XYZ file of C-alpha atoms in Angstrom:
208
model
C 0.064 0.049 -0.141
C 1.569 3.435 -0.813
C 2.008 5.496 2.238
C 1.764 9.535 2.155
C 5.799 9.116 3.276
C 6.637 8.087 -0.674
C 4.380 10.708 -2.003
C 5.407 14.215 -3.237
C 4.164 16.842 -0.992
C 1.352 17.896 -3.643
C 0.359 14.184 -3.957
C 0.264 13.698 -0.177
C -1.972 16.780 0.256
C -4.278 15.080 -2.278
C -4.308 12.227 -0.679
C -5.416 13.654 2.539
C -7.831 15.926 1.385
C -9.506 12.802 -0.622
C -9.499 10.842 2.444
C -11.197 14.102 4.371
C -13.789 14.152 1.203
C -14.860 10.519 1.692
C -14.820 10.790 5.553
C -17.449 14.053 5.186
C -19.904 11.986 2.822
C -19.913 8.933 4.990
C -21.002 11.226 7.786
C -23.177 13.192 6.003
C -24.874 10.218 4.824
C -25.138 8.390 8.209
C -26.865 11.914 9.295
C -29.246 11.524 6.266
C -30.407 8.072 7.798
C -30.319 9.108 11.162
C -32.815 11.687 10.202
C -34.855 9.717 7.886
C -35.501 6.946 10.828
C -36.315 9.370 13.236
C -38.517 10.778 10.853
C -39.880 7.400 10.372
C -40.257 6.779 14.037
C -42.346 9.524 14.418
C -44.723 9.531 11.579
C -45.548 5.827 13.083
C -46.195 6.984 16.296
C -48.159 9.858 15.607
C -50.645 7.391 13.236
C -50.896 4.802 15.509
C -53.466 6.382 17.899
C -55.347 7.682 14.681
C -56.001 4.011 13.188
C -58.909 3.281 14.665
C -58.657 -0.689 13.244
C -60.368 -3.400 14.455
C -58.303 -6.101 15.945
C -55.817 -4.289 18.593
C -57.115 -6.339 21.551
C -55.411 -5.559 25.092
C -54.152 -8.260 27.039
C -55.802 -9.900 30.366
C -59.835 -10.075 31.122
C -61.674 -6.920 30.360
C -64.195 -5.403 32.623
C -65.569 -3.251 30.146
C -66.645 -1.739 27.705
C -70.429 -2.273 28.520
C -72.342 -4.068 31.496
C -71.034 -7.037 33.462
C -73.644 -9.584 33.504
C -73.311 -12.436 35.538
C -72.584 -15.450 34.498
C -75.576 -18.279 34.142
C -72.603 -21.071 33.326
C -71.935 -23.038 29.891
C -74.153 -26.085 30.482
C -74.581 -28.326 27.149
C -78.083 -29.424 26.068
C -80.090 -31.045 23.638
C -82.500 -29.059 21.040
C -85.889 -28.411 22.793
C -84.891 -29.272 26.331
C -86.395 -26.171 28.426
C -84.075 -23.996 30.409
C -84.196 -21.294 32.975
C -84.700 -18.061 31.686
C -81.616 -15.840 30.840
C -80.664 -12.750 32.632
C -80.395 -10.722 29.614
C -81.815 -9.980 26.328
C -79.725 -10.868 24.093
C -78.239 -13.830 26.543
C -74.808 -13.382 27.417
C -73.982 -16.816 28.734
C -76.154 -19.781 30.094
C -77.621 -22.813 28.300
C -76.734 -23.681 24.611
C -76.608 -26.420 22.326
C -73.451 -28.227 21.493
C -71.714 -29.196 18.438
C -72.695 -30.035 15.917
C -76.040 -27.777 16.548
C -73.849 -24.754 17.342
C -72.007 -22.682 16.831
C -73.060 -21.173 14.076
C -70.837 -20.006 11.108
C -69.653 -16.593 11.833
C -70.445 -13.385 9.534
C -73.648 -11.856 8.453
C -76.867 -13.734 8.716
C -80.302 -12.343 7.797
C -82.298 -13.929 10.201
C -82.960 -14.397 13.725
C -80.579 -16.479 15.621
C -81.774 -18.904 18.432
C -79.945 -17.841 21.484
C -78.886 -21.811 22.499
C -76.763 -21.471 19.484
C -75.417 -18.077 19.430
C -74.154 -18.349 22.728
C -72.133 -21.404 21.709
C -70.177 -18.574 19.216
C -70.095 -16.388 22.460
C -68.740 -19.054 24.531
C -65.674 -19.122 21.767
C -64.381 -15.821 22.590
C -67.303 -14.273 19.645
C -68.870 -11.284 19.257
C -72.446 -10.917 18.562
C -74.051 -7.689 17.093
C -77.966 -7.704 16.835
C -80.605 -5.099 15.436
C -84.062 -4.549 15.663
C -85.462 -2.078 13.498
C -89.034 -2.438 13.105
C -89.338 0.575 10.994
C -86.461 -0.407 9.054
C -82.743 0.593 9.057
C -81.098 -0.244 5.942
C -77.981 2.684 6.546
C -77.403 1.156 10.038
C -77.471 -2.398 8.578
C -74.801 -1.616 6.022
C -72.933 0.409 8.219
C -72.463 -3.035 10.355
C -72.119 -5.515 7.522
C -69.060 -3.265 7.007
C -67.887 -3.451 10.352
C -68.326 -7.249 10.235
C -66.815 -7.838 7.071
C -63.606 -5.839 7.911
C -63.369 -7.777 11.255
C -63.985 -11.573 9.258
C -61.101 -10.112 6.857
C -58.832 -10.188 9.891
C -60.493 -13.190 10.921
C -61.926 -12.690 13.721
C -65.013 -14.205 15.188
C -68.406 -12.033 15.087
C -71.987 -12.531 14.090
C -74.594 -9.973 12.459
C -78.276 -10.645 12.728
C -81.690 -9.614 13.544
C -83.079 -9.482 17.181
C -86.303 -8.673 17.419
C -88.172 -7.259 20.178
C -84.697 -5.593 22.051
C -85.389 -2.105 23.381
C -82.866 -0.384 21.364
C -81.770 -0.581 17.779
C -78.040 -1.870 18.400
C -76.768 -4.609 20.850
C -73.414 -6.143 21.422
C -72.755 -8.784 23.342
C -70.012 -11.032 24.132
C -69.714 -13.582 26.891
C -70.890 -11.859 30.183
C -71.130 -8.490 28.464
C -73.417 -6.599 26.914
C -73.973 -2.942 25.518
C -76.583 -1.190 23.261
C -77.055 2.038 21.557
C -79.926 3.775 20.079
C -78.124 4.681 16.640
C -74.839 3.852 14.722
C -71.605 5.039 16.726
C -68.590 3.071 15.244
C -66.087 4.170 17.808
C -67.755 2.527 20.592
C -68.738 -0.440 18.707
C -65.117 -1.232 17.428
C -64.109 -0.572 20.788
C -66.475 -3.409 22.006
C -64.860 -5.619 19.470
C -61.428 -4.737 20.247
C -61.846 -5.309 23.996
C -63.676 -8.752 24.211
C -62.896 -10.333 20.992
C -61.334 -13.711 22.019
C -61.768 -12.628 25.863
C -60.138 -14.484 29.138
C -63.379 -14.286 30.263
C -64.774 -16.290 27.600
C -64.820 -20.312 28.582
C -63.114 -21.212 25.144
C -61.603 -17.902 23.762
C -59.742 -19.556 20.872
C -61.739 -22.038 19.685
C -63.039 -21.847 16.485
């Protein structure tokens, strides 16, 4: 390797100047990379709270949102078997049919799902959304269907079906939790889903 001692003074100065320029380029490049990295992290940190996506469940059994309903157990009964009344409408726990009668398929249903079937879905950590619109509410149903489709795209266990007779238009249930609304509230609906989907409150939260 040629050293500065074997170069003429002019060549030595040129070599030192070249090394200095190379170091300067490397330094500038590292600074640019660092700035871009910090900027990227800042953008991500600002965007995350704004996403509002389905599926951002926290850890541990949730104590809300919604009203906590006392568990009525998880006894399996055969179709047609009489049982005591449920303690909420819709029900959030209690007597239900075993496989293969239940659980029902996840997704959108156009007809009422009997409690004895739907509860089995809740037992598996799923979420049920029901609606009651005697005078019609196509816009609300469309919004709810959109939420369910998005959730199913993320392989979340969620049901949507009509439920005649409920006091409010929209009711969400999970195992031992219930929340209802007079109108469509996307943020609160997603919050309920994210909080209770596959919740440890459910007896079999990761069953299909």
